[in-house]
Coordinates of C-alpha atoms and ligand atoms in Angstrom, one line a residue:
X1472 CA 0.0 0.0 0.0
X1473 CA 1.3 3.5 -0.8
X1474 CA 1.6 6.1 1.8
X1475 CA -1.3 8.0 0.4
X1476 CA -3.5 4.9 0.4
X1477 CA -2.5 4.1 4.0
X1478 CA -3.4 7.7 5.0
X1479 CA -6.8 7.3 3.2
X1480 CA -7.6 4.1 5.2
X1481 CA -6.5 5.8 8.4
X1482 CA -8.7 8.9 7.8
X1483 CA -11.7 6.6 6.8
X1484 CA -11.1 4.7 10.0
X1485 CA -11.2 8.0 12.0
X1486 CA -14.5 9.0 10.4
X1487 CA -16.0 5.6 11.3
X1488 CA -15.0 6.1 14.9
X1489 CA -16.2 9.6 15.0
X1490 CA -19.6 8.7 13.4
X1491 CA -19.9 5.9 15.9
X1492 CA -19.3 8.3 18.8
X1493 CA -21.9 10.7 17.5
X1494 CA -24.3 7.8 17.2
X1495 CA -23.7 6.6 20.7
X1496 CA -24.1 10.2 22.0
X1497 CA -27.4 10.6 20.3
X1498 CA -28.6 7.2 21.5
X1499 CA -27.8 7.8 25.1
X1500 CA -28.5 11.5 25.2
X1501 CA -27.5 13.9 27.9
X1502 CA -27.6 12.3 31.3
X1503 CA -29.0 15.4 33.0
X1504 CA -27.8 16.8 36.3
X1505 CA -25.6 14.4 38.1
X1506 CA -24.7 14.3 41.7
X1507 CA -21.3 15.4 42.9
X1508 CA -20.0 12.0 43.5
X1509 CA -21.0 10.8 40.0
X1510 CA -19.1 13.4 38.1
X1511 CA -15.9 12.2 36.7
X1512 CA -12.8 14.0 35.6
X1513 CA -10.4 12.0 33.5
X1514 CA -12.2 8.8 34.6
X1515 CA -11.7 9.5 38.3
X1516 CA -14.4 10.1 40.8
X1517 CA -14.6 13.7 41.7
X1518 CA -15.1 14.3 45.4
X1519 CA -16.3 17.8 46.2
X1520 CA -15.1 19.7 49.2
X1521 CA -18.5 19.3 50.7
X1522 CA -18.1 15.5 50.6
X1523 CA -14.8 15.3 52.1
X1524 CA -13.4 18.0 54.4
X1525 CA -9.7 17.8 54.2
X1526 CA -8.1 19.4 57.2
X1527 CA -5.8 21.4 54.9
X1528 CA -5.2 24.0 57.6
X1529 CA -3.9 21.2 59.7
X1530 CA -5.3 22.7 62.9
X1531 CA -7.8 20.0 63.6
X1532 CA -10.8 22.1 62.7
X1533 CA -13.3 21.2 60.1
X1534 CA -13.3 24.2 57.7
X1535 CA -16.3 23.1 55.7
X1536 CA -16.4 23.4 51.9
X1537 CA -13.0 24.2 50.5
X1538 CA -12.7 28.0 50.0
X1539 CA -9.7 30.1 49.1
X1540 CA -9.1 30.6 52.8
X1541 CA -8.7 26.8 53.2
X1542 CA -5.7 26.7 51.0
X1543 CA -2.5 25.4 52.7
X1544 CA -0.4 28.1 54.3
X1545 CA 2.5 29.9 52.9
X1546 CA 1.0 30.4 49.4
X1547 CA 0.1 34.0 49.9
X1548 CA 1.9 37.1 51.1
X1549 CA -1.3 38.5 52.4
X1550 CA -4.0 36.4 54.0
X1551 CA -6.4 36.6 56.9
X1552 CA -5.9 40.3 57.3
X1553 CA -2.1 40.0 57.7
X1554 CA 0.6 40.9 55.2
X1555 CA 4.3 39.9 55.2
X1556 CA 6.4 43.0 54.3
X1557 CA 10.1 42.4 53.8
X1558 CA 12.4 45.5 53.8
X1559 CA 14.1 44.0 50.7
X1560 CA 13.3 41.3 48.2
X1561 CA 16.6 41.2 46.3
X1562 CA 19.9 40.3 47.9
X1563 CA 23.5 39.6 47.1
X1564 CA 24.7 36.1 48.1
X1565 CA 26.2 35.5 51.5
X1566 CA 25.0 35.9 55.1
X1567 CA 22.4 38.7 54.9
X1568 CA 20.0 40.2 57.4
X1569 CA 16.4 39.7 56.5
X1570 CA 14.3 42.4 58.1
X1571 CA 10.5 42.3 57.8
X1572 CA 7.2 43.3 59.4
X1573 CA 3.8 41.7 59.7
X1574 CA 1.2 44.3 59.0
X1575 CA -2.4 44.1 60.1
X1576 CA -5.4 45.1 58.0
X1577 CA -4.8 48.8 58.9
X1578 CA -1.2 48.6 57.7
X1579 CA 0.1 48.8 61.3
X1580 CA 3.1 46.5 62.2
X1581 CA 2.0 43.7 64.5
X1582 CA 4.0 43.7 67.8
X1583 CA 1.9 41.3 69.9
X1584 CA 2.3 37.6 69.2
X1585 CA 1.4 34.4 71.0
X1586 CA 4.1 31.8 71.6
X1587 CA 3.8 28.6 69.5
X1588 CA 6.2 25.8 69.7
X1589 CA 8.4 27.8 72.1
X1590 CA 8.8 30.8 69.8
X1591 CA 6.9 33.9 68.8
X1592 CA 7.6 33.4 65.1
X1593 CA 9.1 30.7 63.1
X1594 CA 10.9 31.7 59.9
X1595 CA 11.6 29.0 57.2
X1596 CA 13.6 29.9 54.2
X1597 CA 14.2 27.5 51.3
X1598 CA 15.6 27.9 47.8
X1599 CA 12.9 27.1 45.3
X1600 CA 14.9 24.1 44.1
X1601 CA 14.8 22.7 47.7
X1602 CA 18.3 23.4 48.6
X1603 CA 19.5 25.7 51.4
X1604 CA 16.7 25.0 53.9
X1605 CA 16.9 27.2 57.1
X1606 CA 14.5 27.3 60.1
X1607 CA 15.4 30.2 62.3
X1608 CA 13.8 32.4 64.9
X1609 CA 14.1 36.1 64.2
X1610 CA 14.3 38.8 66.9
X1611 CA 11.4 41.2 67.3
X1612 CA 11.8 44.8 68.1
X1613 CA 8.8 45.3 70.2
X1614 CA 9.7 48.5 72.1
X1615 CA 6.6 50.7 71.4
X1616 CA 8.7 53.9 71.6
X1617 CA 11.0 52.6 68.8
X1618 CA 10.1 53.6 65.3
X1619 CA 11.2 50.1 64.2
X1620 CA 8.6 48.5 66.6
X1621 CA 7.3 45.4 64.9
X1622 CA 10.4 44.7 62.8
X1623 CA 11.8 41.2 62.8
X1624 CA 15.5 40.6 62.0
X1625 CA 17.4 37.4 61.3
X1626 CA 20.5 36.5 59.3
X1627 CA 20.1 34.1 56.4
X1628 CA 22.7 32.3 54.4
X1629 CA 21.6 33.1 50.9
X1630 CA 23.0 31.4 47.7
X1631 CA 22.1 32.7 44.3
X1632 CA 18.6 31.7 43.1
X1633 CA 15.0 32.2 44.0
X1634 CA 14.0 31.7 47.6
X1635 CA 10.7 31.3 49.4
X1636 CA 10.5 32.7 53.0
X1637 CA 7.7 31.6 55.3
X1638 CA 6.6 33.4 58.5
X1639 CA 4.7 31.0 60.8
X1640 CA 3.1 32.8 63.7
X1641 CA 0.0 33.3 65.9
X1642 CA -1.1 37.0 66.3
X1643 CA -2.1 37.6 69.9
X1644 CA -5.5 36.0 70.5
X1645 CA -5.8 35.2 66.7
X1646 CA -5.6 32.2 64.5
X1647 CA -2.3 30.7 63.3
X1648 CA -1.1 32.3 60.0
X1649 CA 1.6 31.2 57.6
X1650 CA 2.6 33.9 55.0
X1651 CA 5.2 33.5 52.3
X1652 CA 7.2 35.8 50.1
X1653 CA 9.9 35.4 47.4
X1654 CA 13.4 36.7 47.6
X1655 CA 15.8 36.9 44.7
X1656 CA 19.5 36.4 45.2
X1657 CA 21.8 37.6 42.5
X1658 CA 24.5 35.5 40.9
X1659 CA 25.1 32.5 38.6
X1660 CA 23.7 29.3 40.0
X1661 CA 23.3 25.6 39.2
X1662 CA 19.8 24.4 40.0
X1663 CA 19.6 21.1 41.8
X1664 CA 17.9 18.3 39.8
X1665 CA 14.5 17.2 40.9
X1666 CA 14.9 15.2 44.1
X1667 CA 13.8 11.5 44.0
X1668 CA 12.0 10.0 46.9
X1669 CA 14.3 9.1 49.8
X1670 CA 14.0 7.2 53.0
X1671 CA 17.4 7.9 54.6
X1672 CA 19.2 11.2 55.2
X1673 CA 22.8 11.6 56.4
X1674 CA 23.7 14.6 58.5
X1675 CA 27.2 14.6 59.7
X1676 CA 27.6 11.5 61.9
X1677 CA 23.8 11.0 62.0
X1678 CA 21.6 8.8 59.8
X1679 CA 17.9 9.4 59.9
X1680 CA 15.4 6.9 58.5
X1681 CA 11.9 7.7 57.6
X1682 CA 9.1 5.2 58.0
X1683 CA 5.4 5.6 57.1
X1684 CA 3.6 6.8 54.1
X1685 CA 1.7 10.0 53.2
X1686 CA -1.8 9.7 51.9
X1687 CA -3.7 12.8 50.5
X1688 CA -6.4 14.1 52.8
X1689 CA -5.7 11.7 55.6
X1690 CA -3.8 11.7 58.9
X1691 CA -0.6 9.8 58.2
X1692 CA 1.8 8.7 60.9
X1693 CA 5.5 9.2 60.1
X1694 CA 8.3 7.9 62.2
X1695 CA 11.8 9.2 62.0
X1696 CA 14.6 7.2 63.6
X1697 CA 17.9 8.7 64.4
X1698 CA 21.2 6.8 64.6
X1699 CA 24.7 8.2 65.3
X1700 CA 27.6 6.1 64.0
X1701 CA 25.2 3.2 63.8
X1702 CA 24.1 3.5 67.4
X1703 CA 20.4 4.5 68.2
X1704 CA 20.2 8.0 69.7
X1705 CA 18.1 7.8 72.9
X1706 CA 19.0 11.2 74.5
X1707 CA 17.6 13.7 72.1
X1708 CA 17.1 17.1 73.6
X1709 CA 13.8 19.0 73.4
X1710 CA 13.7 21.4 70.5
X1711 CA 10.7 23.8 70.2
X1712 CA 8.8 21.8 72.8
X1713 CA 9.3 18.4 71.2
X1714 CA 12.0 15.9 70.3
X1715 CA 11.8 17.0 66.7
X1716 CA 10.2 19.6 64.5
X1717 CA 9.1 18.7 60.9
X1718 CA 8.2 21.1 58.1
X1719 CA 6.7 19.7 54.9
X1720 CA 6.7 21.7 51.6
X1721 CA 4.7 20.6 48.5
X1722 CA 6.7 20.3 45.3
X1723 CA 5.4 22.7 42.6
X1724 CA 4.0 25.5 44.8
X1725 CA 5.9 25.1 48.1
X1726 CA 2.6 24.9 50.1
X1727 CA 3.6 24.9 53.7
X1728 CA 2.1 22.1 55.8
X1729 CA 1.7 21.8 59.5
X1730 CA 3.0 18.6 60.9
X1731 CA 2.3 17.9 64.6
X1732 CA 4.8 16.0 66.7
X1733 CA 3.5 13.2 68.9
X1734 CA 4.6 12.9 72.5
X1735 CA 7.2 10.2 72.9
X1736 CA 10.6 9.1 74.1
X1737 CA 13.8 11.1 73.5
X1738 CA 14.7 8.8 70.6
X1739 CA 15.7 6.9 68.7
X1740 CA 12.3 7.4 67.0
X1741 CA 10.2 10.6 66.8
X1742 CA 6.6 10.3 65.5
X1743 CA 4.6 12.9 63.6
X1744 CA 1.0 13.2 62.5
X1745 CA 1.2 14.7 59.0
X1746 CA -1.7 15.5 56.7
X1747 CA -1.1 16.5 53.1
X1748 CA -3.9 18.0 51.0
X1749 CA -3.1 16.3 47.7
X1750 CA -1.1 13.5 46.1
X1751 CA 2.4 14.2 44.8
X1752 CA 5.8 14.9 46.0
X1753 CA 6.7 16.6 49.3
X1754 CA 9.9 17.8 50.8
X1755 CA 10.2 17.1 54.5
X1756 CA 12.8 18.7 56.9
X1757 CA 13.3 17.3 60.3
X1758 CA 15.0 19.5 62.9
X1759 CA 16.3 17.7 65.9
X1760 CA 18.7 18.6 68.7
X1761 CA 21.4 16.4 70.1
X1762 CA 24.6 17.3 72.0
X1763 CA 23.4 20.9 72.0
X1764 CA 23.4 21.2 68.2
X1765 CA 20.3 21.5 66.0
X1766 CA 20.6 19.5 62.8
X1767 CA 18.3 19.2 59.8
X1768 CA 17.6 16.0 57.9
X1769 CA 15.8 16.4 54.5
X1770 CA 13.6 13.8 52.8
X1771 CA 11.5 13.6 49.6
X1772 CA 8.3 11.7 49.9
X1773 CA 5.6 10.7 47.4
X1774 CA 2.1 11.0 48.8
X1775 CA -0.5 8.5 47.6
X1776 CA -4.0 9.3 46.5
Ligands
LIG1825 CU1 10.7 27.5 64.5

């Protein structure tokens, strides 16, 4: 058969398929209004927010049908009446002081915060290719007579690239808030390749192993086990009110997820209750303290549907 003839047969075949599809469509007709659980998208059942209340805010409350305000934290610079205002958004590489304020709906710098996990404000900085993770605790200038009242300051180690900075805090007598803002750091850079899922992280003499799986929309128990030179560590020191502190960031948009530590022994395993809002890849950072030093172990985990 010549190419033209083959093409002709192919086109004729397509027409037959198309005609058959039209015929089937006419025969069955529109199905009319269908219930939320019957709709399909790409062959999958679509669950509406009203059918399944994912605790995306991670605070244990049922937030009802998913609205913009129920998005995970850290995706917005301004949310819930609060705005994260950095003094600068462009930096030269090196150790640089980040100065910022949290402004309320009236544009006034917030100076009154509630302690959460032992601190008034947690600041997490990560380069958008998931390198250079830092979890630090800025100092607040709260002296009311000071014109800088409400300004937070903290040094960050910045390498060239695009960074996301998260401020995780509780305004006095308010609800927890996580705001995010991008910083650009000048200079040539090599971006890290996409990280593959990992179960083990090595930090200096320490090896940390991750057990447990993440499932979208469900509470998932994660256990992190810490060994030093092959010996289980059983004398972890409390850090931020627990034997470990875990931050989870979603690949793609760096949504910031709350992960709650479970009470337990000072090692070798630390348990967390994590809930992720969607399937896909997450980057987990465990901070733990031993021998007076805080170390960070990073993991990449694929969450199931
Ligand atoms: Cu913190």
